[in-house]
Amino acid sequence: MFRDDLTDFGLYEVLAEVKYGLDIEDDDRVKTLTLEVVREMLPRGAPVDFGNGPLAGTDYPEKTPDEVVARIERAWDALGRLPDMGEVCYIAYPKYEQGRPGG
């Protein structure tokens, strides 16, 4: 299922923006803020995929932002470190939200 109204990226890209963009050295703080950013994106129409890429159209049991963030946090905790490229999940963000205040 191709969707040209979405821009996709990995969780590692969000955490890199948090860690390096905000110059945060504490990995626990990076995790907390990254999860907050993801939680804010979800109600704006950002689908998350846990392995097949965001545009694969896979249906997961996690539906609410709290459920999705809890799954991301469990996978992150299982790694025991900051996720690298391709690990944990991919996120697709609606292009119409990009550049908008709060978007």
Short mmCIF file of N, CA and C in Angstrom, two decimals:
data_model
loop_
_atom_site.label_atom_id
_atom_site.label_comp_id
_atom_site.label_asym_id
_atom_site.label_seq_id
_atom_site.Cartn_x
_atom_site.Cartn_y
_atom_site.Cartn_z
N MET A 1 0.85 -1.18 0.00
CA MET A 1 0.00 0.00 0.00
C MET A 1 0.89 1.24 0.00
N PHE A 2 1.00 1.92 -1.10
CA PHE A 2 1.81 3.14 -1.20
C PHE A 2 0.96 4.34 -0.83
N ARG A 3 1.52 5.19 0.01
CA ARG A 3 0.82 6.42 0.40
C ARG A 3 1.75 7.59 0.19
N ASP A 4 1.46 8.42 -0.78
CA ASP A 4 2.34 9.55 -1.04
C ASP A 4 2.04 10.76 -0.16
N ASP A 5 1.06 10.62 0.75
CA ASP A 5 0.75 11.71 1.67
C ASP A 5 1.52 11.59 2.99
N LEU A 6 2.41 10.59 3.08
CA LEU A 6 3.18 10.36 4.30
C LEU A 6 4.68 10.43 4.03
N THR A 7 5.42 10.89 5.02
CA THR A 7 6.87 10.85 5.01
C THR A 7 7.28 9.87 6.10
N ASP A 8 8.10 8.87 5.75
CA ASP A 8 8.45 7.86 6.74
C ASP A 8 9.88 8.03 7.22
N PHE A 9 10.10 7.60 8.46
CA PHE A 9 11.41 7.67 9.09
C PHE A 9 11.44 6.69 10.25
N GLY A 10 12.63 6.35 10.69
CA GLY A 10 12.80 5.43 11.80
C GLY A 10 12.81 6.14 13.14
N LEU A 11 12.55 5.39 14.19
CA LEU A 11 12.59 5.94 15.55
C LEU A 11 13.94 6.57 15.83
N TYR A 12 14.99 5.97 15.29
CA TYR A 12 16.35 6.49 15.51
C TYR A 12 16.49 7.92 15.02
N GLU A 13 15.71 8.31 14.01
CA GLU A 13 15.79 9.68 13.50
C GLU A 13 15.15 10.66 14.48
N VAL A 14 14.07 10.23 15.13
CA VAL A 14 13.44 11.08 16.14
C VAL A 14 14.40 11.25 17.32
N LEU A 15 14.98 10.13 17.78
CA LEU A 15 15.87 10.24 18.94
C LEU A 15 17.12 11.04 18.61
N ALA A 16 17.60 10.97 17.38
CA ALA A 16 18.77 11.77 16.99
C ALA A 16 18.44 13.26 17.04
N GLU A 17 17.24 13.63 16.58
CA GLU A 17 16.83 15.04 16.66
C GLU A 17 16.75 15.49 18.11
N VAL A 18 16.23 14.62 18.98
CA VAL A 18 16.14 14.95 20.40
C VAL A 18 17.53 15.05 21.01
N LYS A 19 18.33 14.01 20.82
CA LYS A 19 19.66 13.94 21.46
C LYS A 19 20.60 15.04 20.97
N TYR A 20 20.73 15.16 19.67
CA TYR A 20 21.70 16.11 19.12
C TYR A 20 21.11 17.50 18.90
N GLY A 21 19.84 17.55 18.53
CA GLY A 21 19.21 18.84 18.33
C GLY A 21 19.04 19.63 19.61
N LEU A 22 18.79 18.90 20.71
CA LEU A 22 18.63 19.55 22.01
C LEU A 22 19.88 19.41 22.87
N ASP A 23 20.91 18.75 22.33
CA ASP A 23 22.19 18.56 23.02
C ASP A 23 22.00 17.91 24.41
N ILE A 24 21.33 16.75 24.40
CA ILE A 24 21.07 16.03 25.65
C ILE A 24 21.99 14.82 25.72
N GLU A 25 22.74 14.72 26.79
CA GLU A 25 23.68 13.62 26.95
C GLU A 25 23.09 12.43 27.70
N ASP A 26 22.12 12.66 28.56
CA ASP A 26 21.53 11.61 29.38
C ASP A 26 20.59 10.77 28.52
N ASP A 27 20.95 9.50 28.29
CA ASP A 27 20.16 8.63 27.42
C ASP A 27 18.75 8.38 27.95
N ASP A 28 18.57 8.37 29.27
CA ASP A 28 17.23 8.20 29.83
C ASP A 28 16.35 9.40 29.49
N ARG A 29 16.93 10.58 29.53
CA ARG A 29 16.18 11.79 29.17
C ARG A 29 15.87 11.79 27.67
N VAL A 30 16.82 11.34 26.87
CA VAL A 30 16.58 11.22 25.43
C VAL A 30 15.39 10.30 25.18
N LYS A 31 15.37 9.17 25.86
CA LYS A 31 14.27 8.21 25.70
C LYS A 31 12.93 8.84 26.09
N THR A 32 12.89 9.48 27.25
CA THR A 32 11.66 10.10 27.73
C THR A 32 11.13 11.12 26.74
N LEU A 33 12.00 12.00 26.28
CA LEU A 33 11.57 13.05 25.34
C LEU A 33 11.20 12.48 23.98
N THR A 34 11.94 11.47 23.51
CA THR A 34 11.62 10.84 22.23
C THR A 34 10.24 10.21 22.28
N LEU A 35 9.94 9.51 23.36
CA LEU A 35 8.62 8.89 23.50
C LEU A 35 7.52 9.94 23.58
N GLU A 36 7.80 11.08 24.20
CA GLU A 36 6.82 12.17 24.25
C GLU A 36 6.56 12.72 22.85
N VAL A 37 7.61 12.88 22.07
CA VAL A 37 7.45 13.37 20.70
C VAL A 37 6.59 12.40 19.89
N VAL A 38 6.90 11.11 19.98
CA VAL A 38 6.13 10.10 19.25
C VAL A 38 4.67 10.12 19.71
N ARG A 39 4.45 10.21 21.02
CA ARG A 39 3.08 10.23 21.54
C ARG A 39 2.30 11.42 20.96
N GLU A 40 2.94 12.56 20.79
CA GLU A 40 2.28 13.73 20.22
C GLU A 40 1.99 13.56 18.73
N MET A 41 2.80 12.79 18.04
CA MET A 41 2.62 12.58 16.60
C MET A 41 1.45 11.65 16.29
N LEU A 42 1.21 10.69 17.15
CA LEU A 42 0.23 9.63 16.86
C LEU A 42 -1.18 10.16 16.61
N PRO A 43 -1.72 11.04 17.45
CA PRO A 43 -3.08 11.52 17.18
C PRO A 43 -3.18 12.39 15.93
N ARG A 44 -2.06 12.80 15.38
CA ARG A 44 -2.04 13.63 14.17
C ARG A 44 -2.03 12.78 12.91
N GLY A 45 -2.21 11.47 13.07
CA GLY A 45 -2.30 10.60 11.91
C GLY A 45 -1.01 9.92 11.51
N ALA A 46 -0.09 9.74 12.47
CA ALA A 46 1.20 9.11 12.18
C ALA A 46 1.13 7.61 12.47
N PRO A 47 0.99 6.77 11.45
CA PRO A 47 1.01 5.33 11.69
C PRO A 47 2.42 4.85 12.05
N VAL A 48 2.47 3.81 12.86
CA VAL A 48 3.74 3.22 13.29
C VAL A 48 3.77 1.78 12.82
N ASP A 49 4.93 1.34 12.35
CA ASP A 49 5.10 -0.05 11.93
C ASP A 49 6.28 -0.64 12.70
N PHE A 50 6.09 -1.83 13.19
CA PHE A 50 7.08 -2.49 14.03
C PHE A 50 7.88 -3.55 13.29
N GLY A 51 8.18 -3.32 12.04
CA GLY A 51 9.04 -4.29 11.38
C GLY A 51 8.99 -4.33 9.87
N ASN A 52 7.89 -3.90 9.27
CA ASN A 52 7.76 -4.01 7.83
C ASN A 52 7.86 -2.69 7.10
N GLY A 53 8.12 -1.64 7.81
CA GLY A 53 8.13 -0.31 7.20
C GLY A 53 6.75 0.31 7.32
N PRO A 54 6.66 1.62 7.47
CA PRO A 54 5.38 2.27 7.77
C PRO A 54 4.34 2.18 6.67
N LEU A 55 4.75 1.94 5.46
CA LEU A 55 3.79 1.93 4.37
C LEU A 55 3.34 0.53 4.00
N ALA A 56 3.70 -0.46 4.82
CA ALA A 56 3.36 -1.84 4.52
C ALA A 56 1.89 -2.15 4.77
N GLY A 57 1.22 -1.32 5.57
CA GLY A 57 -0.19 -1.54 5.84
C GLY A 57 -0.46 -2.65 6.82
N THR A 58 0.53 -3.05 7.60
CA THR A 58 0.36 -4.10 8.60
C THR A 58 -0.54 -3.59 9.71
N ASP A 59 -1.45 -4.44 10.16
CA ASP A 59 -2.35 -4.07 11.25
C ASP A 59 -1.81 -4.67 12.54
N TYR A 60 -1.60 -3.83 13.54
CA TYR A 60 -1.09 -4.27 14.84
C TYR A 60 -2.18 -4.12 15.89
N PRO A 61 -2.08 -4.89 16.98
CA PRO A 61 -3.11 -4.80 18.01
C PRO A 61 -3.07 -3.48 18.79
N GLU A 62 -1.94 -2.81 18.79
CA GLU A 62 -1.83 -1.54 19.51
C GLU A 62 -2.53 -0.45 18.72
N LYS A 63 -3.52 0.17 19.30
CA LYS A 63 -4.30 1.17 18.58
C LYS A 63 -4.18 2.56 19.20
N THR A 64 -4.19 2.66 20.51
CA THR A 64 -4.14 3.97 21.15
C THR A 64 -2.70 4.46 21.25
N PRO A 65 -2.50 5.77 21.36
CA PRO A 65 -1.14 6.27 21.55
C PRO A 65 -0.44 5.64 22.75
N ASP A 66 -1.15 5.44 23.84
CA ASP A 66 -0.53 4.82 25.02
C ASP A 66 -0.06 3.40 24.72
N GLU A 67 -0.87 2.63 23.99
CA GLU A 67 -0.49 1.25 23.65
C GLU A 67 0.72 1.23 22.71
N VAL A 68 0.72 2.12 21.73
CA VAL A 68 1.84 2.17 20.78
C VAL A 68 3.12 2.57 21.49
N VAL A 69 3.05 3.62 22.30
CA VAL A 69 4.24 4.08 23.02
C VAL A 69 4.73 3.02 24.00
N ALA A 70 3.82 2.31 24.65
CA ALA A 70 4.22 1.23 25.56
C ALA A 70 4.97 0.14 24.80
N ARG A 71 4.51 -0.19 23.61
CA ARG A 71 5.22 -1.21 22.82
C ARG A 71 6.60 -0.71 22.40
N ILE A 72 6.69 0.53 21.98
CA ILE A 72 8.00 1.10 21.62
C ILE A 72 8.92 1.07 22.83
N GLU A 73 8.41 1.45 23.98
CA GLU A 73 9.23 1.47 25.20
C GLU A 73 9.71 0.06 25.57
N ARG A 74 8.85 -0.92 25.45
CA ARG A 74 9.26 -2.32 25.75
C ARG A 74 10.37 -2.77 24.81
N ALA A 75 10.22 -2.48 23.53
CA ALA A 75 11.24 -2.87 22.55
C ALA A 75 12.55 -2.12 22.82
N TRP A 76 12.46 -0.86 23.15
CA TRP A 76 13.63 -0.05 23.47
C TRP A 76 14.33 -0.62 24.70
N ASP A 77 13.55 -0.92 25.74
CA ASP A 77 14.12 -1.49 26.97
C ASP A 77 14.82 -2.82 26.69
N ALA A 78 14.24 -3.62 25.81
CA ALA A 78 14.83 -4.93 25.48
C ALA A 78 16.20 -4.76 24.82
N LEU A 79 16.38 -3.67 24.08
CA LEU A 79 17.68 -3.40 23.46
C LEU A 79 18.74 -3.05 24.50
N GLY A 80 18.32 -2.33 25.54
CA GLY A 80 19.25 -1.92 26.58
C GLY A 80 20.16 -0.77 26.17
N ARG A 81 19.80 -0.08 25.10
CA ARG A 81 20.60 1.03 24.57
C ARG A 81 19.72 1.84 23.62
N LEU A 82 20.29 2.94 23.12
CA LEU A 82 19.55 3.72 22.13
C LEU A 82 19.39 2.91 20.85
N PRO A 83 18.20 2.90 20.26
CA PRO A 83 17.99 2.17 19.01
C PRO A 83 18.82 2.74 17.86
N ASP A 84 19.26 1.85 17.00
CA ASP A 84 19.98 2.21 15.78
C ASP A 84 19.02 2.21 14.61
N MET A 85 19.55 2.52 13.45
CA MET A 85 18.77 2.53 12.22
C MET A 85 18.06 1.20 12.02
N GLY A 86 16.76 1.27 11.77
CA GLY A 86 15.98 0.08 11.48
C GLY A 86 15.50 -0.70 12.69
N GLU A 87 15.84 -0.24 13.89
CA GLU A 87 15.42 -0.97 15.09
C GLU A 87 14.17 -0.34 15.71
N VAL A 88 13.38 -1.16 16.33
CA VAL A 88 12.17 -0.85 17.09
C VAL A 88 10.98 -0.55 16.18
N CYS A 89 10.98 0.57 15.46
CA CYS A 89 9.81 0.88 14.64
C CYS A 89 10.13 1.96 13.61
N TYR A 90 9.20 2.08 12.68
CA TYR A 90 9.20 3.17 11.71
C TYR A 90 7.93 3.97 11.93
N ILE A 91 8.00 5.23 11.61
CA ILE A 91 6.87 6.13 11.79
C ILE A 91 6.63 6.82 10.45
N ALA A 92 5.38 7.02 10.11
CA ALA A 92 5.04 7.80 8.92
C ALA A 92 4.28 9.02 9.40
N TYR A 93 4.70 10.18 8.93
CA TYR A 93 4.07 11.41 9.38
C TYR A 93 3.37 12.08 8.21
N PRO A 94 2.14 12.51 8.41
CA PRO A 94 1.40 13.15 7.32
C PRO A 94 2.10 14.42 6.83
N LYS A 95 2.26 14.52 5.53
CA LYS A 95 2.93 15.69 4.96
C LYS A 95 2.19 16.98 5.28
N TYR A 96 0.86 16.93 5.39
CA TYR A 96 0.11 18.14 5.68
C TYR A 96 0.39 18.67 7.07
N GLU A 97 0.93 17.84 7.98
CA GLU A 97 1.26 18.28 9.34
C GLU A 97 2.64 18.91 9.41
N GLN A 98 3.49 18.64 8.47
CA GLN A 98 4.87 19.13 8.52
C GLN A 98 4.91 20.63 8.30
N GLY A 99 5.63 21.29 9.17
CA GLY A 99 5.76 22.73 9.07
C GLY A 99 4.64 23.52 9.70
N ARG A 100 3.61 22.85 10.20
CA ARG A 100 2.53 23.54 10.88
C ARG A 100 2.91 23.75 12.33
N PRO A 101 2.41 24.80 12.98
CA PRO A 101 2.69 24.97 14.41
C PRO A 101 2.23 23.74 15.18
N GLY A 102 3.11 23.19 15.98
CA GLY A 102 2.79 21.98 16.73
C GLY A 102 2.88 20.74 15.89
N GLY A 103 3.19 20.84 14.61
CA GLY A 103 3.25 19.70 13.72
C GLY A 103 4.63 19.34 13.31
#
